[in-house]
Amino acid sequence: MFTRRGFTAVELVVALAITSIVVLGMMPLLIGFFTSYSGQTQELKHVTQTQQALLTITNDLQRAADFLRVPDTLDDKHPAPAWPGWYFQGRPGTDQDVNRTLILRMPATTAAYQNPSRQLVYNGNSADCATYAGTPVYYTVIYYTLNGSLYRRSVLNPNEPPCAGQRIYQKTSCLGGCAEKDILILRDVSQFRVDYFTNPTAQDPDHSLYHASGHNTDPIKATDARVIIQSKAIINDKEHLVTVNARESLLW
């Protein structure tokens, strides 16, 4: 018996035509699948970046000594950006409710906070430097928004030198002209809000703190602070918003 193997030209043409139809029919499904997968990946990245920004701030909140209306000091070489000074209310001329400035008094250390061998740095002007006991050296941390981005600035007080034999790990930073640059925390920030609570059980923040008359320089008398960050991203031609928040006690 004769057995034919292979395809005739007609059969091959028909098979190719059917395959093309199947592939073309599946293309929208494949494109939709990969677009959806890419979008989910971008959304996850967006959420992770926003959560990481909040974690950076809460790490500072948990170690802060005071929450300030204005910095303790500003070195003349490292001024605020192009608005009149730093103030916790935020930048004049903007919607300050969603463009606050968080100003923290932080204890200086000999190493990064993640380093278990870090030590407090003590003020050489007033401390018993022989035993490293006395008044700690403090520096200022400023979180601020500029052109839709959230930054972290640190400023050392030149009037608080460390005890001999100690070195301050932290550095003064600025946007430009400094050896140390302000840290870019997050881009495309649509809201950076800081609420203060005067009672640890209160559910509503004390908005009166932001509306006191005059340029009050006293530390903020509050028990808790809540930070809210909202960021946006365009993913698959749609605006994707992520909002995260954390409340930390100031009584430590």
PDB file of N, CA and C in Angstrom, residues 11 64 94 132 149:
ATOM      1  N   GLU A  11      -2.870  22.047   0.960  1.00  0.00           N
ATOM      2  CA  GLU A  11      -3.043  21.821   2.400  1.00  0.00           C
ATOM      3  C   GLU A  11      -2.173  22.771   3.217  1.00  0.00           C
ATOM      4  N   ALA A  64      12.687  61.233  66.868  1.00  0.00           N
ATOM      5  CA  ALA A  64      12.749  62.684  67.033  1.00  0.00           C
ATOM      6  C   ALA A  64      12.644  63.076  68.504  1.00  0.00           C
ATOM      7  N   THR A  94       0.787  78.249  48.211  1.00  0.00           N
ATOM      8  CA  THR A  94       0.353  76.914  47.791  1.00  0.00           C
ATOM      9  C   THR A  94      -0.826  76.487  48.658  1.00  0.00           C
ATOM     10  N   TYR A 132      31.175  61.428  78.454  1.00  0.00           N
ATOM     11  CA  TYR A 132      30.132  61.529  77.423  1.00  0.00           C
ATOM     12  C   TYR A 132      28.747  61.540  78.065  1.00  0.00           C
ATOM     13  N   SER A 149       7.747  67.109  44.220  1.00  0.00           N
ATOM     14  CA  SER A 149       8.620  66.071  44.780  1.00  0.00           C
ATOM     15  C   SER A 149       8.817  66.314  46.272  1.00  0.00           C
TER      16      SER A 149
END
